mmCIF file of C-alpha atoms in Angstrom:
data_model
loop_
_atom_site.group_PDB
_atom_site.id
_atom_site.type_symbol
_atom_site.label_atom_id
_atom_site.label_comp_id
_atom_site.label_asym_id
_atom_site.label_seq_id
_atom_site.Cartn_x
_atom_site.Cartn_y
_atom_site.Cartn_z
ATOM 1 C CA UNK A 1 31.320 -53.044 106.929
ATOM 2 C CA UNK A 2 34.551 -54.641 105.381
ATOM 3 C CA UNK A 3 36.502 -56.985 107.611
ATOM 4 C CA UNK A 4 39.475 -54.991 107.560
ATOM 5 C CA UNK A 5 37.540 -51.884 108.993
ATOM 6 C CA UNK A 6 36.042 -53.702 112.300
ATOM 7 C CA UNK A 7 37.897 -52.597 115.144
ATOM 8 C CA UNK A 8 36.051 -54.206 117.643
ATOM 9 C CA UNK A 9 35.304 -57.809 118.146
ATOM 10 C CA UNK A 10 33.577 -58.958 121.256
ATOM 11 C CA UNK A 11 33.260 -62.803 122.104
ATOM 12 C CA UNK A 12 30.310 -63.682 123.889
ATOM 13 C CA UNK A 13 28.686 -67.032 124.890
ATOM 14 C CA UNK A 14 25.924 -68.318 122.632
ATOM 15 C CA UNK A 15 24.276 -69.918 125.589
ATOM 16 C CA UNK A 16 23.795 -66.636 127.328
ATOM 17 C CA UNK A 17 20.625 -64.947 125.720
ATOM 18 C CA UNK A 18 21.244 -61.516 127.596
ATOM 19 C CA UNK A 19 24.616 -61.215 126.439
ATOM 20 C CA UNK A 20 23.179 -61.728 122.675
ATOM 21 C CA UNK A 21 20.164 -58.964 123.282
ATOM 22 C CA UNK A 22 22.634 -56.690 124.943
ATOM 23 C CA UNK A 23 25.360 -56.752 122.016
ATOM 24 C CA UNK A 24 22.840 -55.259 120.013
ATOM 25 C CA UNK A 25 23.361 -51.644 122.213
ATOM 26 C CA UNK A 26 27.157 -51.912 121.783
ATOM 27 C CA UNK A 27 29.533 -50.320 119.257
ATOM 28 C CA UNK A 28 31.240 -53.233 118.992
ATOM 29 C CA UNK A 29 32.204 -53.875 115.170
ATOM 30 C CA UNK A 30 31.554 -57.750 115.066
ATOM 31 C CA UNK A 31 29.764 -59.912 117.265
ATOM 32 C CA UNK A 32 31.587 -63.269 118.006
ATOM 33 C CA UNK A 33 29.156 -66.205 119.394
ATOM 34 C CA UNK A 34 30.949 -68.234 120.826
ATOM 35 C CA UNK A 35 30.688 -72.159 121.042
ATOM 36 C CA UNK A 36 33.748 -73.013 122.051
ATOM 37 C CA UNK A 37 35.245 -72.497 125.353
ATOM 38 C CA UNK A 38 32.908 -69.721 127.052
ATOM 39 C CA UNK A 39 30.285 -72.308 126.515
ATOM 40 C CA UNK A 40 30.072 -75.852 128.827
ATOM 41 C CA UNK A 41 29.418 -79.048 127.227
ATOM 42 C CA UNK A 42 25.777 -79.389 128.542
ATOM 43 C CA UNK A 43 25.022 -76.086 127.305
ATOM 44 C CA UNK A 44 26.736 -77.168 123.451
ATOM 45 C CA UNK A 45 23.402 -77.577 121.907
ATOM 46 C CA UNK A 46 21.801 -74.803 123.155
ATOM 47 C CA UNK A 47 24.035 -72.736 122.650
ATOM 48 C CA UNK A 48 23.973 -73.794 118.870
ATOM 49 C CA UNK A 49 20.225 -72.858 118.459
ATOM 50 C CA UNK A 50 20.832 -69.289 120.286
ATOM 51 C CA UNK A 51 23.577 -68.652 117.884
ATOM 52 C CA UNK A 52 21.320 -69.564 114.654
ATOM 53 C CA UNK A 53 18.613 -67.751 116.352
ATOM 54 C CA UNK A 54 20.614 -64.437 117.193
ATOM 55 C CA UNK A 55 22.398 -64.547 113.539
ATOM 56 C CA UNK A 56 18.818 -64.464 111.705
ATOM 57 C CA UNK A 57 17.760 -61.677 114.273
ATOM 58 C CA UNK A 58 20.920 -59.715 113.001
ATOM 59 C CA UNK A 59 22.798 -57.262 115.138
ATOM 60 C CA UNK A 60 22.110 -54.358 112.709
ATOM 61 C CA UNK A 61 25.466 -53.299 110.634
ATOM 62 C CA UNK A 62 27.680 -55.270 112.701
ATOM 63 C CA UNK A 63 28.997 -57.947 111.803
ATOM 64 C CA UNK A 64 28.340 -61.566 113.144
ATOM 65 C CA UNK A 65 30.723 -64.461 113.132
ATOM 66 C CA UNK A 66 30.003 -67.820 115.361
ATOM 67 C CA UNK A 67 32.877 -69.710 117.123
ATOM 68 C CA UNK A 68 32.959 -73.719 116.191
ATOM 69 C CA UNK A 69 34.723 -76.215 117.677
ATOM 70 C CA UNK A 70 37.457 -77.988 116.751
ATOM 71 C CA UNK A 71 37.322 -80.928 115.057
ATOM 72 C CA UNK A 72 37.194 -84.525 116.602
ATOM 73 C CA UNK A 73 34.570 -83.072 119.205
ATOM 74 C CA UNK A 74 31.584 -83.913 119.296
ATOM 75 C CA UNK A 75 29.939 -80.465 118.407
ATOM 76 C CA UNK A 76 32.006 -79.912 115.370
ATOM 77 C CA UNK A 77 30.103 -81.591 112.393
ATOM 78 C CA UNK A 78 26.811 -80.357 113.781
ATOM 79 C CA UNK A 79 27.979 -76.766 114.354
ATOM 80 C CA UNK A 80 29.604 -76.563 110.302
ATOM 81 C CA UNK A 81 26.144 -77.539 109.370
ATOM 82 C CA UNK A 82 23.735 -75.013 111.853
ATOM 83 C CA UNK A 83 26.592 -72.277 110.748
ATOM 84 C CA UNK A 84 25.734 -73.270 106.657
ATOM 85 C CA UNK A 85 22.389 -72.378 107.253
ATOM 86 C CA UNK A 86 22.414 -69.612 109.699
ATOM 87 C CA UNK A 87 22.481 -65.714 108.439
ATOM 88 C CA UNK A 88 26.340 -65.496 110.339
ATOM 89 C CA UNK A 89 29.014 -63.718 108.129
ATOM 90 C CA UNK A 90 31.794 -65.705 109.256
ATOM 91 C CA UNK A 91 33.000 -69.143 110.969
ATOM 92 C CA UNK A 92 35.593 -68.761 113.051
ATOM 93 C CA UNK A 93 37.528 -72.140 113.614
ATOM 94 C CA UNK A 94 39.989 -72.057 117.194
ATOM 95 C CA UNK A 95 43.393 -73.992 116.879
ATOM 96 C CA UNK A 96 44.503 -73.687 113.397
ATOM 97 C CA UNK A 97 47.453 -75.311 112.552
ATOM 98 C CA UNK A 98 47.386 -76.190 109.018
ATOM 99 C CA UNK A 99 45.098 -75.368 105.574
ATOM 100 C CA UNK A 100 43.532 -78.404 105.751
ATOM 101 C CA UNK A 101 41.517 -77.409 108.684
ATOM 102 C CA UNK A 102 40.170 -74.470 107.081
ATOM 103 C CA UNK A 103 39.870 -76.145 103.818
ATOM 104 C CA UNK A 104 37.630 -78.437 105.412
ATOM 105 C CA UNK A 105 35.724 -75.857 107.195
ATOM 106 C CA UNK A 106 34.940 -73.698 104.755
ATOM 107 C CA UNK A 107 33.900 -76.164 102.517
ATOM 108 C CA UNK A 108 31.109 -77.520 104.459
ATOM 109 C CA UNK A 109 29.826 -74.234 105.860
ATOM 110 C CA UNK A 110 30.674 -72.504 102.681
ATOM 111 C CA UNK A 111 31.210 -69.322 104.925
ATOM 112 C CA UNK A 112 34.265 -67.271 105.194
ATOM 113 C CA UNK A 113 36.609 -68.086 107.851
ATOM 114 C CA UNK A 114 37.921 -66.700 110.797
ATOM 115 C CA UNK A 115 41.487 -69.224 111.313
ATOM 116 C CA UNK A 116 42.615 -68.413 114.848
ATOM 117 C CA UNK A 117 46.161 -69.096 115.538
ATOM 118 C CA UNK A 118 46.507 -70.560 119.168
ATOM 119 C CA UNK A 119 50.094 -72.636 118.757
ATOM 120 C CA UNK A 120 53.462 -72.947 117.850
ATOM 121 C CA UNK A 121 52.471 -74.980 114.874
ATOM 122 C CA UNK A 122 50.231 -72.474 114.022
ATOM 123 C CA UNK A 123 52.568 -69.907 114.090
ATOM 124 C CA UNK A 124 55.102 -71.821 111.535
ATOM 125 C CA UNK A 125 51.819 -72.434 109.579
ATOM 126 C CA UNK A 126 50.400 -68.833 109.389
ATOM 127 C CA UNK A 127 51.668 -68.324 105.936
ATOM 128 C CA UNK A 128 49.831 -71.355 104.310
ATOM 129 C CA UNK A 129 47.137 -70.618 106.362
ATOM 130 C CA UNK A 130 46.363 -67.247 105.632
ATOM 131 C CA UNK A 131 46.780 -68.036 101.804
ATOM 132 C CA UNK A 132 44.163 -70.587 101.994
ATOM 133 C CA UNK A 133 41.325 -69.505 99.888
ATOM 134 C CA UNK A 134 38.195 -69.942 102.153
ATOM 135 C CA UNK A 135 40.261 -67.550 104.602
ATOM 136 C CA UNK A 136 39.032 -64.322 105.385
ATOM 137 C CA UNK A 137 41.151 -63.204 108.158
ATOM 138 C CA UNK A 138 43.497 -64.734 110.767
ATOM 139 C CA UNK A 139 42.834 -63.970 115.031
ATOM 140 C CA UNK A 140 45.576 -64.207 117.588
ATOM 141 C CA UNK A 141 44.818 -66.350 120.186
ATOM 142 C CA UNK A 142 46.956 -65.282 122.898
ATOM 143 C CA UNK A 143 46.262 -67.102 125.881
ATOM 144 C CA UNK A 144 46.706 -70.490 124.330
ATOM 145 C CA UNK A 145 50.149 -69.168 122.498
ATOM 146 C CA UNK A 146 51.505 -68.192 126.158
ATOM 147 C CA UNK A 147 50.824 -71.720 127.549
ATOM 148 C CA UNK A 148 52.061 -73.548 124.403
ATOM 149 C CA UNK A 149 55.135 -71.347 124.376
ATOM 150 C CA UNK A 150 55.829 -71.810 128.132
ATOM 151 C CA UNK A 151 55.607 -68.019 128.514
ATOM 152 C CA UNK A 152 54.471 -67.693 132.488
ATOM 153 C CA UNK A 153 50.932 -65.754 133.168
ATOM 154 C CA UNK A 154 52.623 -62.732 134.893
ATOM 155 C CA UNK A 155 55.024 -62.031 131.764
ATOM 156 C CA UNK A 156 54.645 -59.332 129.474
ATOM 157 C CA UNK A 157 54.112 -59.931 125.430
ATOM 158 C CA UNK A 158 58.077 -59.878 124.770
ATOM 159 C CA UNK A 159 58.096 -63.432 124.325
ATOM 160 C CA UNK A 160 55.099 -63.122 121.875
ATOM 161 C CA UNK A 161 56.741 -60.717 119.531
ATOM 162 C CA UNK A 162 57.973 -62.751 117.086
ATOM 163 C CA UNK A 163 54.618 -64.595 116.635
ATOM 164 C CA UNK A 164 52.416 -61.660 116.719
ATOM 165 C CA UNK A 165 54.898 -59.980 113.922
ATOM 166 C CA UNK A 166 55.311 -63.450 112.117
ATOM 167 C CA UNK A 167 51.102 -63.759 111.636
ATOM 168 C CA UNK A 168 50.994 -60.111 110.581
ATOM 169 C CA UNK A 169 53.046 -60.725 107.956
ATOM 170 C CA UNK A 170 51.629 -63.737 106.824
ATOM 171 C CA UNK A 171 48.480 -61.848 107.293
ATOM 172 C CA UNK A 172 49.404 -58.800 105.016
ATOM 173 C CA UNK A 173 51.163 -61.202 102.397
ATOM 174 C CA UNK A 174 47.966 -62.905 101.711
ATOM 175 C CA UNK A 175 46.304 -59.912 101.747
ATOM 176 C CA UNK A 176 43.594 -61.060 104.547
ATOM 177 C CA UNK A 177 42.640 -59.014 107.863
ATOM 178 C CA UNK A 178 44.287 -59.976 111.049
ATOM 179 C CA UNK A 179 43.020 -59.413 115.280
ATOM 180 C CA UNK A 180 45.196 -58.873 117.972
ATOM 181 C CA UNK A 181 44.556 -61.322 120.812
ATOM 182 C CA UNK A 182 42.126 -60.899 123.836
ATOM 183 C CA UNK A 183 43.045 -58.960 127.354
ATOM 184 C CA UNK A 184 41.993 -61.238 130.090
ATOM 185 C CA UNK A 185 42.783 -58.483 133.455
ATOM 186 C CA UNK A 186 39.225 -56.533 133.388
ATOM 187 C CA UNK A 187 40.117 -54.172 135.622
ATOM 188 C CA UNK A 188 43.238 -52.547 134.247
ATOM 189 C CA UNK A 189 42.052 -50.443 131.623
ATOM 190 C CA UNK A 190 45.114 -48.639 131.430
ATOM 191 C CA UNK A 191 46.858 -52.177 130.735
ATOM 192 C CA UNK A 192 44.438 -52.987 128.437
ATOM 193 C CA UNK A 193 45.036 -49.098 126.468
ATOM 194 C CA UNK A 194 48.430 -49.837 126.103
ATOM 195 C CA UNK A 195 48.172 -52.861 124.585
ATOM 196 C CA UNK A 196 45.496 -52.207 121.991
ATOM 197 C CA UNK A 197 48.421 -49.234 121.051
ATOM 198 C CA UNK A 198 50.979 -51.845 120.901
ATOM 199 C CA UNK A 199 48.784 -53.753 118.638
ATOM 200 C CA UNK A 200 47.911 -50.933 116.454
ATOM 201 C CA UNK A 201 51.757 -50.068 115.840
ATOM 202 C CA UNK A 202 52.686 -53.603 115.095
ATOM 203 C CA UNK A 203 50.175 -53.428 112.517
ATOM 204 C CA UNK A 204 46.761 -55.214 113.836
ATOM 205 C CA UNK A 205 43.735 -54.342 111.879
ATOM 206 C CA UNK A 206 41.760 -54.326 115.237
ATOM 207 C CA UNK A 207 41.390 -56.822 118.609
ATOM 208 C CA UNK A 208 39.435 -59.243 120.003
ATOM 209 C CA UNK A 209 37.723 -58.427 123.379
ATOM 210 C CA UNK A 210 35.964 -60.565 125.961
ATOM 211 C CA UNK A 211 33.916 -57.776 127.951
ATOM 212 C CA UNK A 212 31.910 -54.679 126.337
ATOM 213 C CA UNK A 213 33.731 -52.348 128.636
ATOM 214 C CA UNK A 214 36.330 -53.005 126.379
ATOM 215 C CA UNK A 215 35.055 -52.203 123.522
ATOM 216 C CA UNK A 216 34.733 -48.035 123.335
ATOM 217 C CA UNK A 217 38.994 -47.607 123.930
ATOM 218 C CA UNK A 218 39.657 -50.400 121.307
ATOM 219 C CA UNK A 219 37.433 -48.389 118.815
ATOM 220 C CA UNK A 220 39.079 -45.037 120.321
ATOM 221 C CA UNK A 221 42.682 -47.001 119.446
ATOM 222 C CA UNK A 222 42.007 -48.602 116.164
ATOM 223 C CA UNK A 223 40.085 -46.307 114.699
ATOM 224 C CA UNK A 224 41.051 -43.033 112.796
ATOM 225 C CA UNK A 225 40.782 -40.196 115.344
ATOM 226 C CA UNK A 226 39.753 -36.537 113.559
ATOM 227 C CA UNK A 227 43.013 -34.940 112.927
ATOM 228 C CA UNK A 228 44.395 -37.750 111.240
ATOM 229 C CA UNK A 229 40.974 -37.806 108.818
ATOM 230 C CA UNK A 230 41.547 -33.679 108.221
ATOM 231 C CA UNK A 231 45.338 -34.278 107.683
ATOM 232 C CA UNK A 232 44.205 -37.222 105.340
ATOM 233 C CA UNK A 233 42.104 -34.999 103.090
ATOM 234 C CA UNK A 234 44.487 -32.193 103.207
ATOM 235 C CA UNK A 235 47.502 -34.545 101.600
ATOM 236 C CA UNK A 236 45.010 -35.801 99.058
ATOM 237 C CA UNK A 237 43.402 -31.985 97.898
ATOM 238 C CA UNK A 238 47.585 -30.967 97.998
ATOM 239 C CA UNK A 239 48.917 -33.899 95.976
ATOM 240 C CA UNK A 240 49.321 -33.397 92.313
ATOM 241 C CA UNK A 241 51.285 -36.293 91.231
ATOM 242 C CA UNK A 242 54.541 -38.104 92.075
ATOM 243 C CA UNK A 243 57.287 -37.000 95.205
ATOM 244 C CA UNK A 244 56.621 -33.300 96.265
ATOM 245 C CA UNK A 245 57.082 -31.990 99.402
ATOM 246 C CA UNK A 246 53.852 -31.534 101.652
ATOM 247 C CA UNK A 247 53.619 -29.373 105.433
ATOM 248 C CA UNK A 248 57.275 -30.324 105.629
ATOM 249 C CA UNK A 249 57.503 -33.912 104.647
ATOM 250 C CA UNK A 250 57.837 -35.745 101.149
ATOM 251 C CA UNK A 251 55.290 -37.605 100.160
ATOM 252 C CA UNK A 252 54.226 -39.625 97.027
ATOM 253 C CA UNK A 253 51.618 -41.839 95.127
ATOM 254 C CA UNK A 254 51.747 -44.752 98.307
ATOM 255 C CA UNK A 255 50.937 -41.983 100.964
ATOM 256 C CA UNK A 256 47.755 -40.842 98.668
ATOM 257 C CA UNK A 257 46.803 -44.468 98.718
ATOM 258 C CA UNK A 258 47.115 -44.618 102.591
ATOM 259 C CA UNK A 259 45.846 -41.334 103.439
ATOM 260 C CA UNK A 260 42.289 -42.448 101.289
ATOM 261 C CA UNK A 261 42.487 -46.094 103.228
ATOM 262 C CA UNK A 262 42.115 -43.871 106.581
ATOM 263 C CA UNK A 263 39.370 -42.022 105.499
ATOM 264 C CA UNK A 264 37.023 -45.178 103.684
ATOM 265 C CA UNK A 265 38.071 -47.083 107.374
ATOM 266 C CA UNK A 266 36.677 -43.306 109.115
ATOM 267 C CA UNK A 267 33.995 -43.409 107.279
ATOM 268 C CA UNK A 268 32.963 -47.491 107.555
ATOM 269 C CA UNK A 269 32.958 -46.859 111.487
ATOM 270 C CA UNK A 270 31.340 -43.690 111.773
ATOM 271 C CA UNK A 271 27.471 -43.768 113.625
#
């Protein structure tokens, strides 16, 4: 599966070896291990070996990305190097705030990587950030964002809109994925619905999720629902060539391009 298509991507603590075994039953798109913060610092190292363990094991064709921590801990120069050696797709580094941190990254664990953007600085950095070249694709990190940006708990994402829009285009500009932020209230699935929609129509390739409950109505959200694969094909058996007018609309050559983007992303997902 290609990046761009995962729709789904569920962080789960490397130190918890029933998570890992039961991530291989989800539909999740990518499996995130995580290192980082679901993970407590006596559990660091064990943690590290599930995560190279689980990664060789595979999680069949979904893809598998391990969470690092940043640098100046401890962990972080041990972690580059188990994550060079492991079978993992992707590193994903937390707390980006400039190119040099993925620069250094991805040259040591010569692994694509996953820059998430957690800050103000990080925001203002997106653009040279998402151009670096040992980026893959660039994660929202919401919860940090909020607290850096003073935005209280209880508020909506109004006071995020300008960062979630500025990353997306920084995203799309360097032509790299880019994951809407987590939903921390488990129990409001409609909540969590609306948001993954409110992602979707600013543009997010998919989101990141911290429980598998989420996972089936981000897939339902991000992913190409039937009518809009039979309208796809439809446009591209009807199109002949430059503007013309199709079941009462205009199109041209850039909705042809779109319309066979939604049906390679149908078919990447499909069981």
């Amino acid at each position: 599966m290609l990046l761009r298509h995962a729709r789904s991507l569920l962080f789960l603590p490397a130190s918890n070896r029933r998570a890992i075994a039961k991530a291989r039953t989800l539909s999740c798109d990518m499996v995130m291990l995580d290192l980082e913060d679901a993970v407590a610092d006596g559990m660091k190292e064990e943690a590290r070996a599930n995560a190279v363990e689980a990664a060789a094991e595979g999680f069949g064709k979904r893809l598998c990305a391990v969470r690092i921590n940043v640098e100046g801990t401890p962990w972080h120069g041990p972690e580059m190097v188990a994550v060079k050696k492991s079978a993992a797709d992707y590193v994903i580094l937390p707390k980006v705030e400039n190119g040099r941190q993925v620069r250094d990254v991805f040259s040591v664990c010569q692994k694509p990587v996953l820059a998430m953007i957690e800050s103000a600085a990080g925001v203002l950095a997106a653009a040279s950030i998402a151009a670096e070249e040992g980026t893959a694709g660039i994660f929202m990190g919401t919860n940090d964002l909020r607290q850096d940006l003073g935005i209280p708990p209880s508020a909506g994402r109004e006071g995020l809109s300008f960062a979630l829009q500025s990353v997306i285009l920084s995203a799309r500009a360097a032509r790299v994925a880019v994951f809407d932020g987590v939903f921390n209230r488990l129990d409001d699935e409609a909540g969590f619905e609306a948001e993954c929609a409110a992602g979707h129509a600013l543009g997010f390739d998919g989101k990141t999720l911290i429980h598998p409950s989420q996972v089936p109505v981000a897939n339902q959200v991000f992913g190409p629902d039937a009518q809009a694969v039979a309208d796809a094909r439809r446009l591209i058996e009807a199109a002949t060539g430059g503007a013309e007018r199709f079941e009462g609309r205009m199109i041209e050559g850039m909705h042809v391009e779109e319309a066979r983007a939604l049906i390679a992303r149908a078919e990447a997902v499909m069981p």
